[in-house]
């Protein structure tokens, strides 16, 4: 049995990339290679994605000292959960869930993705992977950690169903966001999207649009959207450590443009903004040379 579900196969076929996707499927494993385990253990942050009990997908950030994530005996341990105000905290601090995880190293533009079943373990998670693979460095903005702050005494939380002016400015200025998606069975995936500021466009207080640039041709995200429109976005503030999380529904718009093989439009159901989620404060971005103008 192949690794792709019907939605992924359909998108691959429509965009004429089935042969490439078939060849690249060999890079997807159900175990953690030694090099991947070493990479994971060196990262101070990762993004997780999962569906809540209502079927809404959320993407959230976890951080910790180097070594807080590691692989042993085929199991990935994450010694942290999303912060308590994050909608994913309650989702992951209970029964077993299908999760997607992406660990990204902005300073080297490296990333790896792990999809599998997560169970709560103490104050963190144990993930039994069924898909492990790396991606190319395309569209990742290079950044370096400049300072690490102490945990805040309290965090500010804002929940809304439409974007305010501050949220809109953050989105328009973003060169990076993360997207969580899931297929019909709930198998989750977390992925990265990058581009020049303005590539994530605000169409209205409840609707966004972005181009889908040429990537690894597997179409894990677009394939999920083709079968299940529920997605979650995470837009980090690399300077302050705050996060903006959006959950809603997405649709593929089959239009092409310079650098874009299609577009995605996203309707917001809920927005959650939390201050000081991450203690990591990063340098200004060096935009990827792969970004379309």
Tab-separated table of C-alpha atoms in Angstrom:
chain	number	residue	atom	x	y	z
A	1	UNK	CA	0.000	0.000	0.000
A	2	UNK	CA	1.357	3.465	-0.923
A	3	UNK	CA	1.845	6.327	1.498
A	4	UNK	CA	-0.558	8.676	-0.309
A	5	UNK	CA	-4.298	8.921	0.196
A	6	UNK	CA	-6.825	9.759	-2.516
A	7	UNK	CA	-6.656	13.522	-1.994
A	8	UNK	CA	-2.885	13.650	-2.332
A	9	UNK	CA	-2.974	11.447	-5.431
A	10	UNK	CA	-5.627	13.656	-7.027
A	11	UNK	CA	-3.630	16.861	-6.478
A	12	UNK	CA	-0.433	15.235	-7.718
A	13	UNK	CA	-2.241	14.158	-10.872
A	14	UNK	CA	-3.918	17.523	-11.469
A	15	UNK	CA	-0.578	19.369	-11.214
A	16	UNK	CA	1.269	16.831	-13.329
A	17	UNK	CA	3.665	15.722	-10.601
A	18	UNK	CA	2.598	12.119	-9.944
A	19	UNK	CA	5.867	10.608	-11.167
A	20	UNK	CA	7.954	12.900	-8.951
A	21	UNK	CA	5.752	12.157	-5.934
A	22	UNK	CA	6.016	8.422	-6.567
A	23	UNK	CA	9.825	8.606	-6.573
A	24	UNK	CA	9.940	10.805	-3.480
A	25	UNK	CA	7.656	8.468	-1.528
A	26	UNK	CA	10.729	6.328	-0.860
A	27	UNK	CA	12.108	9.035	1.442
A	28	UNK	CA	9.130	8.723	3.827
A	29	UNK	CA	9.867	6.251	6.626
A	30	UNK	CA	8.019	4.960	9.673
A	31	UNK	CA	11.124	5.096	11.868
A	32	UNK	CA	13.549	7.790	12.972
A	33	UNK	CA	16.907	7.607	11.151
A	34	UNK	CA	19.952	8.429	13.267
A	35	UNK	CA	20.580	11.708	11.441
A	36	UNK	CA	16.961	12.761	12.015
A	37	UNK	CA	17.193	11.863	15.711
A	38	UNK	CA	20.347	13.956	16.038
A	39	UNK	CA	18.668	16.899	14.318
A	40	UNK	CA	15.586	16.665	16.529
A	41	UNK	CA	17.629	16.611	19.743
A	42	UNK	CA	19.316	19.880	18.758
A	43	UNK	CA	16.124	21.899	18.273
A	44	UNK	CA	14.603	24.273	20.872
A	45	UNK	CA	11.179	24.442	19.217
A	46	UNK	CA	8.669	22.576	17.083
A	47	UNK	CA	5.165	23.094	15.734
A	48	UNK	CA	2.413	20.562	16.443
A	49	UNK	CA	-0.929	20.132	14.699
A	50	UNK	CA	-4.008	18.132	15.715
A	51	UNK	CA	-7.805	18.202	15.543
A	52	UNK	CA	-9.968	19.026	18.543
A	53	UNK	CA	-13.143	17.147	19.445
A	54	UNK	CA	-15.160	19.401	17.125
A	55	UNK	CA	-12.920	18.509	14.189
A	56	UNK	CA	-11.233	21.917	14.081
A	57	UNK	CA	-7.504	21.769	13.335
A	58	UNK	CA	-5.062	23.811	15.418
A	59	UNK	CA	-1.336	24.405	14.974
A	60	UNK	CA	0.669	25.377	18.054
A	61	UNK	CA	4.204	25.964	19.256
A	62	UNK	CA	6.245	23.996	21.805
A	63	UNK	CA	9.640	25.125	23.060
A	64	UNK	CA	12.255	23.930	25.518
A	65	UNK	CA	15.981	23.680	26.158
A	66	UNK	CA	18.023	21.799	23.592
A	67	UNK	CA	17.397	18.101	24.270
A	68	UNK	CA	13.739	18.494	25.275
A	69	UNK	CA	12.849	16.510	22.130
A	70	UNK	CA	14.526	13.201	21.410
A	71	UNK	CA	13.990	9.831	19.761
A	72	UNK	CA	14.610	6.525	21.519
A	73	UNK	CA	13.484	2.992	20.609
A	74	UNK	CA	11.376	4.323	17.773
A	75	UNK	CA	9.423	6.762	19.964
A	76	UNK	CA	9.729	10.547	19.865
A	77	UNK	CA	9.521	12.208	23.266
A	78	UNK	CA	8.594	15.887	23.593
A	79	UNK	CA	9.091	17.073	27.165
A	80	UNK	CA	6.643	19.954	26.825
A	81	UNK	CA	3.082	20.755	25.872
A	82	UNK	CA	1.707	23.892	24.241
A	83	UNK	CA	1.173	26.656	26.809
A	84	UNK	CA	-2.082	26.371	28.821
A	85	UNK	CA	-3.989	29.058	26.865
A	86	UNK	CA	-3.170	27.342	23.557
A	87	UNK	CA	-6.228	25.371	22.316
A	88	UNK	CA	-3.868	22.448	21.619
A	89	UNK	CA	-2.913	22.153	25.293
A	90	UNK	CA	-6.209	20.571	26.274
A	91	UNK	CA	-6.380	18.563	23.028
A	92	UNK	CA	-3.004	16.900	23.628
A	93	UNK	CA	-3.199	16.561	27.409
A	94	UNK	CA	-5.808	13.813	27.234
A	95	UNK	CA	-6.489	10.777	25.077
A	96	UNK	CA	-4.236	9.643	22.242
A	97	UNK	CA	-4.357	11.928	19.209
A	98	UNK	CA	-3.121	11.844	15.639
A	99	UNK	CA	-0.576	14.636	15.349
A	100	UNK	CA	1.677	16.247	12.823
A	101	UNK	CA	4.945	17.822	13.909
A	102	UNK	CA	7.520	19.926	12.105
A	103	UNK	CA	10.884	20.807	13.617
A	104	UNK	CA	12.557	23.700	11.847
A	105	UNK	CA	16.043	25.192	12.231
A	106	UNK	CA	15.858	28.683	10.719
A	107	UNK	CA	19.583	29.377	10.970
A	108	UNK	CA	20.379	26.467	8.618
A	109	UNK	CA	17.041	26.379	6.759
A	110	UNK	CA	16.619	22.698	7.672
A	111	UNK	CA	13.346	21.013	8.640
A	112	UNK	CA	11.897	17.599	9.302
A	113	UNK	CA	8.352	16.346	9.674
A	114	UNK	CA	6.922	13.600	11.859
A	115	UNK	CA	3.321	12.356	11.731
A	116	UNK	CA	1.931	9.768	14.103
A	117	UNK	CA	0.000	9.020	17.290
A	118	UNK	CA	0.711	11.132	20.369
A	119	UNK	CA	-0.119	10.165	23.944
A	120	UNK	CA	0.266	12.349	27.007
A	121	UNK	CA	3.333	11.432	29.065
A	122	UNK	CA	3.871	13.415	32.231
A	123	UNK	CA	4.159	17.060	31.222
A	124	UNK	CA	4.814	16.182	27.588
A	125	UNK	CA	4.090	13.757	24.771
A	126	UNK	CA	5.202	10.442	23.367
A	127	UNK	CA	4.781	10.201	19.603
A	128	UNK	CA	4.764	6.889	17.767
A	129	UNK	CA	5.600	7.914	14.196
A	130	UNK	CA	4.239	6.460	10.998
A	131	UNK	CA	5.678	9.101	8.641
A	132	UNK	CA	9.117	10.690	9.034
A	133	UNK	CA	10.757	12.755	6.315
A	134	UNK	CA	12.827	15.859	5.610
A	135	UNK	CA	12.103	18.713	3.215
A	136	UNK	CA	14.313	20.941	1.122
A	137	UNK	CA	15.290	24.413	2.460
A	138	UNK	CA	13.090	26.302	-0.017
A	139	UNK	CA	11.215	29.371	1.266
A	140	UNK	CA	12.657	29.237	4.822
A	141	UNK	CA	13.799	32.623	6.131
A	142	UNK	CA	17.162	32.443	7.855
A	143	UNK	CA	17.148	33.647	11.473
A	144	UNK	CA	19.376	33.296	14.527
A	145	UNK	CA	18.455	33.241	18.225
A	146	UNK	CA	19.615	36.490	19.830
A	147	UNK	CA	18.249	36.178	23.368
A	148	UNK	CA	16.272	33.739	25.536
A	149	UNK	CA	13.931	35.215	28.141
A	150	UNK	CA	12.627	33.858	31.435
A	151	UNK	CA	9.068	32.456	31.549
A	152	UNK	CA	6.465	35.218	31.962
A	153	UNK	CA	4.483	35.595	35.179
A	154	UNK	CA	1.308	35.792	33.087
A	155	UNK	CA	0.356	35.791	29.424
A	156	UNK	CA	-2.148	37.974	27.648
A	157	UNK	CA	-4.851	36.091	25.754
A	158	UNK	CA	-7.226	37.359	23.091
A	159	UNK	CA	-9.868	35.218	21.354
A	160	UNK	CA	-11.979	36.559	18.523
A	161	UNK	CA	-13.843	35.484	15.407
A	162	UNK	CA	-12.444	38.208	13.135
A	163	UNK	CA	-9.072	39.864	12.701
A	164	UNK	CA	-8.441	43.216	14.330
A	165	UNK	CA	-6.064	45.806	12.870
A	166	UNK	CA	-3.069	44.506	14.824
A	167	UNK	CA	-3.650	40.942	13.656
A	168	UNK	CA	-4.008	42.122	10.078
A	169	UNK	CA	-0.721	44.017	10.246
A	170	UNK	CA	1.029	40.952	11.688
A	171	UNK	CA	-0.295	38.729	8.904
A	172	UNK	CA	0.626	41.172	6.140
A	173	UNK	CA	4.179	41.507	7.510
A	174	UNK	CA	4.717	37.740	7.912
A	175	UNK	CA	7.364	35.915	5.904
A	176	UNK	CA	6.577	32.598	7.624
A	177	UNK	CA	3.577	30.695	8.848
A	178	UNK	CA	2.804	27.080	9.707
A	179	UNK	CA	-0.246	25.130	8.616
A	180	UNK	CA	-1.854	22.116	10.236
A	181	UNK	CA	-4.160	19.867	8.234
A	182	UNK	CA	-5.709	16.398	8.446
A	183	UNK	CA	-7.277	13.857	6.137
A	184	UNK	CA	-10.796	12.444	6.549
A	185	UNK	CA	-9.566	9.933	9.135
A	186	UNK	CA	-7.888	12.645	11.194
A	187	UNK	CA	-4.293	11.787	10.249
A	188	UNK	CA	-2.606	15.115	10.887
A	189	UNK	CA	0.262	16.952	9.245
A	190	UNK	CA	2.168	20.148	10.089
A	191	UNK	CA	3.932	22.094	7.373
A	192	UNK	CA	5.803	25.351	6.762
A	193	UNK	CA	4.958	28.125	4.354
A	194	UNK	CA	7.335	30.975	3.543
A	195	UNK	CA	7.606	33.890	1.155
A	196	UNK	CA	8.234	37.592	0.938
A	197	UNK	CA	6.104	39.747	3.287
A	198	UNK	CA	2.686	40.173	1.742
A	199	UNK	CA	2.504	36.634	0.346
A	200	UNK	CA	-0.073	35.887	3.061
A	201	UNK	CA	-2.844	38.236	2.003
A	202	UNK	CA	-5.775	39.530	4.065
A	203	UNK	CA	-8.875	39.626	1.865
A	204	UNK	CA	-11.224	40.564	4.700
A	205	UNK	CA	-11.303	40.325	8.534
A	206	UNK	CA	-12.334	36.672	8.151
A	207	UNK	CA	-10.638	35.550	4.923
A	208	UNK	CA	-7.011	35.022	3.877
A	209	UNK	CA	-5.302	33.923	0.663
A	210	UNK	CA	-1.829	32.656	-0.118
A	211	UNK	CA	0.027	31.202	-3.119
A	212	UNK	CA	1.162	27.595	-3.085
A	213	UNK	CA	4.735	27.576	-4.361
A	214	UNK	CA	6.393	24.590	-6.002
A	215	UNK	CA	7.689	22.254	-3.262
A	216	UNK	CA	8.341	18.546	-2.814
A	217	UNK	CA	5.475	17.458	-5.113
A	218	UNK	CA	3.952	15.188	-2.443
A	219	UNK	CA	1.162	17.641	-1.605
A	220	UNK	CA	0.515	16.440	1.927
A	221	UNK	CA	-1.211	19.722	2.810
A	222	UNK	CA	-3.144	20.314	-0.410
A	223	UNK	CA	-4.114	16.639	-0.480
A	224	UNK	CA	-5.571	16.931	3.004
A	225	UNK	CA	-7.450	20.109	2.077
A	226	UNK	CA	-8.893	18.319	-0.954
A	227	UNK	CA	-10.541	15.770	1.366
A	228	UNK	CA	-10.984	17.752	4.607
A	229	UNK	CA	-11.161	21.575	4.528
A	230	UNK	CA	-10.412	22.051	8.243
A	231	UNK	CA	-6.987	23.629	8.767
A	232	UNK	CA	-5.146	25.619	11.408
A	233	UNK	CA	-2.552	28.354	10.934
A	234	UNK	CA	0.186	29.471	13.310
A	235	UNK	CA	1.826	32.844	12.703
A	236	UNK	CA	4.710	33.435	15.116
A	237	UNK	CA	6.141	36.796	16.103
A	238	UNK	CA	9.844	35.945	15.966
A	239	UNK	CA	10.802	39.073	17.917
A	240	UNK	CA	8.392	39.028	20.881
A	241	UNK	CA	7.588	35.303	21.104
A	242	UNK	CA	3.834	35.840	20.805
A	243	UNK	CA	1.699	33.696	18.499
A	244	UNK	CA	-1.434	34.113	16.415
A	245	UNK	CA	-3.408	30.909	15.844
A	246	UNK	CA	-6.252	30.663	13.369
A	247	UNK	CA	-8.602	27.763	12.795
A	248	UNK	CA	-11.063	27.530	9.950
A	249	UNK	CA	-11.700	26.033	6.538
A	250	UNK	CA	-9.639	26.194	3.359
A	251	UNK	CA	-10.282	25.680	-0.328
A	252	UNK	CA	-7.894	25.279	-3.243
A	253	UNK	CA	-8.233	27.882	-5.987
A	254	UNK	CA	-6.952	26.409	-9.237
A	255	UNK	CA	-5.341	29.547	-10.577
A	256	UNK	CA	-1.651	29.875	-11.403
A	257	UNK	CA	0.611	32.915	-11.276
A	258	UNK	CA	4.317	33.657	-11.357
A	259	UNK	CA	5.836	31.179	-8.895
A	260	UNK	CA	2.453	29.830	-7.750
A	261	UNK	CA	0.953	26.566	-8.963
A	262	UNK	CA	-2.357	27.381	-7.279
A	263	UNK	CA	-3.737	29.413	-4.375
A	264	UNK	CA	-5.439	28.601	-1.079
A	265	UNK	CA	-8.206	30.723	0.435
A	266	UNK	CA	-8.988	30.358	4.121
A	267	UNK	CA	-12.071	31.346	6.117
A	268	UNK	CA	-11.427	32.065	9.789
A	269	UNK	CA	-13.664	30.486	12.431
A	270	UNK	CA	-11.628	31.579	15.461
A	271	UNK	CA	-8.420	33.503	16.155
A	272	UNK	CA	-6.324	33.107	19.319
A	273	UNK	CA	-3.493	35.522	20.117
A	274	UNK	CA	-1.190	34.747	23.066
A	275	UNK	CA	1.731	36.830	24.298
A	276	UNK	CA	5.179	35.456	25.230
A	277	UNK	CA	4.518	31.876	24.148
A	278	UNK	CA	8.153	31.408	23.182
A	279	UNK	CA	11.190	32.541	25.210
A	280	UNK	CA	13.227	32.612	21.989
A	281	UNK	CA	13.877	35.992	20.413
A	282	UNK	CA	15.222	35.836	16.893
A	283	UNK	CA	17.127	38.156	14.587
A	284	UNK	CA	15.574	39.892	11.616
A	285	UNK	CA	14.855	37.608	8.686
A	286	UNK	CA	17.165	36.918	5.786
A	287	UNK	CA	14.539	36.039	3.216
A	288	UNK	CA	14.960	32.876	1.172
A	289	UNK	CA	16.444	33.417	-2.300
A	290	UNK	CA	13.869	30.880	-3.550
A	291	UNK	CA	10.956	33.210	-2.765
A	292	UNK	CA	9.105	34.367	-5.887
A	293	UNK	CA	9.144	38.132	-6.241
